[in-house]
mmCIF file of C-alpha atoms in Angstrom:
data_model
loop_
_atom_site.group_PDB
_atom_site.id
_atom_site.type_symbol
_atom_site.label_atom_id
_atom_site.label_comp_id
_atom_site.label_asym_id
_atom_site.label_seq_id
_atom_site.Cartn_x
_atom_site.Cartn_y
_atom_site.Cartn_z
ATOM 1 C CA UNK B 1 17.075 -143.493 120.341
ATOM 2 C CA UNK B 2 13.477 -142.505 119.972
ATOM 3 C CA UNK B 3 13.907 -142.358 116.188
ATOM 4 C CA UNK B 4 15.180 -145.944 116.097
ATOM 5 C CA UNK B 5 12.164 -147.206 118.026
ATOM 6 C CA UNK B 6 9.915 -145.163 115.758
ATOM 7 C CA UNK B 7 11.521 -146.665 112.632
ATOM 8 C CA UNK B 8 11.206 -150.210 114.004
ATOM 9 C CA UNK B 9 7.587 -149.535 114.857
ATOM 10 C CA UNK B 10 6.979 -148.199 111.376
ATOM 11 C CA UNK B 11 8.510 -151.333 109.840
ATOM 12 C CA UNK B 12 6.182 -153.527 111.838
ATOM 13 C CA UNK B 13 3.024 -151.484 111.330
ATOM 14 C CA UNK B 14 3.491 -149.550 108.113
ATOM 15 C CA UNK B 15 -0.187 -148.714 107.920
ATOM 16 C CA UNK B 16 0.208 -146.404 110.890
ATOM 17 C CA UNK B 17 2.618 -144.093 109.085
ATOM 18 C CA UNK B 18 -0.106 -141.720 107.832
ATOM 19 C CA UNK B 19 -1.352 -141.319 111.406
ATOM 20 C CA UNK B 20 2.138 -140.438 112.585
ATOM 21 C CA UNK B 21 2.547 -137.988 109.726
ATOM 22 C CA UNK B 22 -0.720 -136.201 110.399
ATOM 23 C CA UNK B 23 -0.096 -136.034 114.134
ATOM 24 C CA UNK B 24 3.268 -134.431 113.472
ATOM 25 C CA UNK B 25 1.708 -132.035 110.988
ATOM 26 C CA UNK B 26 -1.013 -130.961 113.407
ATOM 27 C CA UNK B 27 1.257 -130.535 116.433
ATOM 28 C CA UNK B 28 3.858 -128.746 114.342
ATOM 29 C CA UNK B 29 1.270 -126.387 112.902
ATOM 30 C CA UNK B 30 -0.123 -125.644 116.348
ATOM 31 C CA UNK B 31 3.348 -124.887 117.680
ATOM 32 C CA UNK B 32 4.173 -122.621 114.758
ATOM 33 C CA UNK B 33 0.937 -120.708 115.230
ATOM 34 C CA UNK B 34 1.634 -120.300 118.934
ATOM 35 C CA UNK B 35 5.010 -118.818 118.026
ATOM 36 C CA UNK B 36 3.351 -116.438 115.573
ATOM 37 C CA UNK B 37 0.934 -115.313 118.298
ATOM 38 C CA UNK B 38 3.770 -114.862 120.766
ATOM 39 C CA UNK B 39 5.651 -112.648 118.331
ATOM 40 C CA UNK B 40 2.563 -110.511 117.700
ATOM 41 C CA UNK B 41 2.712 -106.773 118.406
ATOM 42 C CA UNK B 42 0.152 -106.930 121.197
ATOM 43 C CA UNK B 43 2.190 -109.210 123.447
ATOM 44 C CA UNK B 44 4.302 -107.663 126.194
ATOM 45 C CA UNK B 45 7.185 -109.908 127.232
ATOM 46 C CA UNK B 46 9.369 -107.455 129.104
ATOM 47 C CA UNK B 47 7.324 -104.987 131.132
ATOM 48 C CA UNK B 48 10.255 -102.859 132.184
ATOM 49 C CA UNK B 49 12.321 -102.653 128.985
ATOM 50 C CA UNK B 50 9.623 -102.788 126.332
ATOM 51 C CA UNK B 51 6.221 -102.069 127.847
ATOM 52 C CA UNK B 52 4.538 -101.053 124.578
ATOM 53 C CA UNK B 53 5.946 -103.126 121.718
ATOM 54 C CA UNK B 54 3.371 -101.860 119.213
ATOM 55 C CA UNK B 55 5.069 -98.487 119.308
ATOM 56 C CA UNK B 56 8.312 -100.018 118.114
ATOM 57 C CA UNK B 57 6.927 -101.049 114.723
ATOM 58 C CA UNK B 58 7.238 -99.208 111.483
ATOM 59 C CA UNK B 59 4.063 -98.006 109.749
ATOM 60 C CA UNK B 60 4.377 -100.576 106.970
ATOM 61 C CA UNK B 61 4.368 -103.519 109.383
ATOM 62 C CA UNK B 62 2.136 -106.303 108.109
ATOM 63 C CA UNK B 63 0.748 -108.737 110.627
ATOM 64 C CA UNK B 64 -1.768 -110.500 108.414
ATOM 65 C CA UNK B 65 -0.746 -113.159 105.944
ATOM 66 C CA UNK B 66 -2.590 -111.798 102.942
ATOM 67 C CA UNK B 67 -3.065 -108.097 102.188
ATOM 68 C CA UNK B 68 -6.189 -107.860 100.065
ATOM 69 C CA UNK B 69 -6.992 -104.169 99.801
ATOM 70 C CA UNK B 70 -4.450 -102.501 102.081
ATOM 71 C CA UNK B 71 -1.432 -101.050 100.323
ATOM 72 C CA UNK B 72 1.161 -101.663 103.025
ATOM 73 C CA UNK B 73 4.094 -100.157 101.205
ATOM 74 C CA UNK B 74 2.716 -96.637 101.156
ATOM 75 C CA UNK B 75 1.560 -96.360 104.738
ATOM 76 C CA UNK B 76 3.107 -93.590 106.779
ATOM 77 C CA UNK B 77 3.058 -92.568 110.383
ATOM 78 C CA UNK B 78 0.062 -90.356 110.857
ATOM 79 C CA UNK B 79 0.444 -88.479 114.077
ATOM 80 C CA UNK B 80 3.110 -85.946 114.949
ATOM 81 C CA UNK B 81 6.268 -87.085 116.651
ATOM 82 C CA UNK B 82 7.032 -85.952 120.142
ATOM 83 C CA UNK G 1 8.750 -94.190 112.789
ATOM 84 C CA UNK G 2 7.040 -95.332 115.914
ATOM 85 C CA UNK G 3 10.343 -95.470 117.780
ATOM 86 C CA UNK G 4 9.403 -92.827 120.296
ATOM 87 C CA UNK G 5 12.446 -93.348 122.430
ATOM 88 C CA UNK G 6 14.792 -92.488 119.582
ATOM 89 C CA UNK G 7 12.603 -89.629 118.465
ATOM 90 C CA UNK G 8 12.478 -88.083 121.906
ATOM 91 C CA UNK G 9 16.229 -87.816 121.826
ATOM 92 C CA UNK G 10 16.496 -86.768 118.202
ATOM 93 C CA UNK G 11 13.797 -84.143 118.251
ATOM 94 C CA UNK G 12 15.732 -82.000 120.706
ATOM 95 C CA UNK G 13 18.407 -81.626 118.054
ATOM 96 C CA UNK G 14 16.050 -80.765 115.193
ATOM 97 C CA UNK G 15 15.932 -77.147 114.086
ATOM 98 C CA UNK G 16 12.779 -75.206 114.901
ATOM 99 C CA UNK G 17 11.578 -74.975 111.297
ATOM 100 C CA UNK G 18 11.011 -78.728 111.153
ATOM 101 C CA UNK G 19 8.624 -78.417 114.059
ATOM 102 C CA UNK G 20 6.846 -75.611 112.224
ATOM 103 C CA UNK G 21 6.563 -77.726 109.100
ATOM 104 C CA UNK G 22 5.229 -80.592 111.218
ATOM 105 C CA UNK G 23 2.601 -78.263 112.675
ATOM 106 C CA UNK G 24 1.575 -77.126 109.192
ATOM 107 C CA UNK G 25 1.342 -80.702 107.895
ATOM 108 C CA UNK G 26 -0.777 -81.677 110.852
ATOM 109 C CA UNK G 27 -3.002 -78.645 110.376
ATOM 110 C CA UNK G 28 -3.597 -79.632 106.755
ATOM 111 C CA UNK G 29 -4.306 -83.189 107.812
ATOM 112 C CA UNK G 30 -6.693 -82.035 110.509
ATOM 113 C CA UNK G 31 -8.661 -79.937 108.070
ATOM 114 C CA UNK G 32 -9.180 -82.934 105.799
ATOM 115 C CA UNK G 33 -9.888 -85.299 108.679
ATOM 116 C CA UNK G 34 -12.798 -87.674 108.143
ATOM 117 C CA UNK G 35 -12.114 -90.548 110.499
ATOM 118 C CA UNK G 36 -9.283 -92.485 112.093
ATOM 119 C CA UNK G 37 -7.053 -93.943 109.346
ATOM 120 C CA UNK G 38 -5.905 -97.535 109.139
ATOM 121 C CA UNK G 39 -3.206 -98.222 111.710
ATOM 122 C CA UNK G 40 -0.994 -101.157 110.821
ATOM 123 C CA UNK G 41 -0.193 -101.723 114.484
ATOM 124 C CA UNK G 42 -3.806 -102.738 115.110
ATOM 125 C CA UNK G 43 -4.987 -104.611 112.046
ATOM 126 C CA UNK G 44 -7.723 -106.741 113.569
ATOM 127 C CA UNK G 45 -11.288 -106.162 114.607
ATOM 128 C CA UNK G 46 -10.442 -105.425 118.243
ATOM 129 C CA UNK G 47 -9.433 -101.758 118.259
ATOM 130 C CA UNK G 48 -9.340 -101.354 122.040
ATOM 131 C CA UNK G 49 -5.593 -100.967 122.068
ATOM 132 C CA UNK G 50 -5.788 -98.428 119.253
ATOM 133 C CA UNK G 51 -8.143 -96.292 121.368
ATOM 134 C CA UNK G 52 -5.943 -96.657 124.458
ATOM 135 C CA UNK G 53 -2.750 -95.914 122.547
ATOM 136 C CA UNK G 54 -4.073 -92.747 120.984
ATOM 137 C CA UNK G 55 -5.500 -91.525 124.276
ATOM 138 C CA UNK G 56 -2.118 -92.028 125.906
ATOM 139 C CA UNK G 57 -0.283 -90.503 122.939
ATOM 140 C CA UNK G 58 -2.406 -87.362 123.056
ATOM 141 C CA UNK G 59 -1.664 -86.733 126.699
ATOM 142 C CA UNK G 60 1.992 -87.672 126.394
ATOM 143 C CA UNK G 61 2.352 -85.427 123.353
ATOM 144 C CA UNK G 62 0.742 -82.545 125.238
ATOM 145 C CA UNK G 63 2.992 -83.095 128.229
ATOM 146 C CA UNK G 64 6.119 -83.361 126.049
ATOM 147 C CA UNK G 65 5.394 -80.330 123.893
ATOM 148 C CA UNK G 66 4.353 -78.244 126.892
ATOM 149 C CA UNK G 67 7.590 -79.175 128.621
ATOM 150 C CA UNK G 68 9.482 -77.943 125.564
ATOM 151 C CA UNK G 69 7.418 -74.783 125.454
ATOM 152 C CA UNK G 70 6.285 -75.466 121.895
ATOM 153 C CA UNK G 71 2.755 -75.008 120.591
ATOM 154 C CA UNK G 72 0.894 -78.260 121.224
ATOM 155 C CA UNK G 73 -1.763 -78.088 118.522
ATOM 156 C CA UNK G 74 -0.109 -80.915 116.497
ATOM 157 C CA UNK G 75 -1.201 -83.194 119.324
ATOM 158 C CA UNK G 76 -4.786 -82.620 118.226
ATOM 159 C CA UNK G 77 -4.358 -85.375 115.629
ATOM 160 C CA UNK G 78 -4.287 -87.964 118.403
ATOM 161 C CA UNK G 79 -7.248 -86.297 120.067
ATOM 162 C CA UNK G 80 -9.326 -86.527 116.897
ATOM 163 C CA UNK G 81 -8.377 -90.184 116.446
ATOM 164 C CA UNK G 82 -9.251 -91.249 119.955
ATOM 165 C CA UNK G 83 -12.479 -89.285 119.876
ATOM 166 C CA UNK G 84 -13.369 -91.173 116.700
ATOM 167 C CA UNK G 85 -12.557 -94.605 118.006
ATOM 168 C CA UNK G 86 -13.155 -94.640 121.739
ATOM 169 C CA UNK G 87 -16.540 -95.058 123.402
ATOM 170 C CA UNK G 88 -17.534 -91.859 125.199
ATOM 171 C CA UNK G 89 -17.964 -93.679 128.509
ATOM 172 C CA UNK G 90 -14.339 -94.775 128.437
ATOM 173 C CA UNK G 91 -13.125 -91.267 127.662
ATOM 174 C CA UNK G 92 -15.169 -89.840 130.504
ATOM 175 C CA UNK G 93 -13.959 -92.531 132.894
ATOM 176 C CA UNK G 94 -10.336 -91.938 132.003
ATOM 177 C CA UNK G 95 -10.698 -88.172 132.234
ATOM 178 C CA UNK G 96 -12.204 -88.559 135.708
ATOM 179 C CA UNK G 97 -9.398 -90.900 136.683
ATOM 180 C CA UNK G 98 -6.797 -88.441 135.472
ATOM 181 C CA UNK G 99 -8.462 -85.653 137.408
ATOM 182 C CA UNK G 100 -8.366 -87.762 140.552
ATOM 183 C CA UNK G 101 -4.831 -88.933 139.910
ATOM 184 C CA UNK G 102 -5.712 -92.635 139.694
ATOM 185 C CA UNK G 103 -5.260 -93.063 135.937
ATOM 186 C CA UNK G 104 -3.597 -96.456 135.317
ATOM 187 C CA UNK G 105 -1.648 -95.532 132.207
ATOM 188 C CA UNK G 106 1.780 -93.961 132.077
ATOM 189 C CA UNK G 107 1.557 -90.399 130.792
#
């Protein structure tokens, strides 16, 4: 229903379409970035089952988008296991 | 792997010579130690959690290996790392807290 009103509105004021597009782009981008932050290794969602989620990652885990100098494929766990 | 839960179970079933090899590898690494290496779990500028994690890991490792009766010198890797990264005041504060029994972390 909301899409029909949006389409009618767009037909009557077509010059407002770029505004709609950019608002959607901005809100969508903000939401996606919030999701990326929520999935980050430093966030604890379940204090009883998974209190330290950064310990559940493998050593080649890449959080950043672009790896400039770090060779992620050859990283290994440094410390001894216990 | 960082999956300590799995490892804790698996390491009881490993033969003793793997633990010896681990100790030798760590000894070699400790001799060539310069500073804390890059840790993919903490890629950003804020290394607070890195310091905290290694401090906890050192004491947990000591407790675990002492409970098994095995030589705990491999744990020294974590000690070197946290001594490299952590501010001395934090280390002293946490050591005092552990001595008093009010340390907030789970060891």
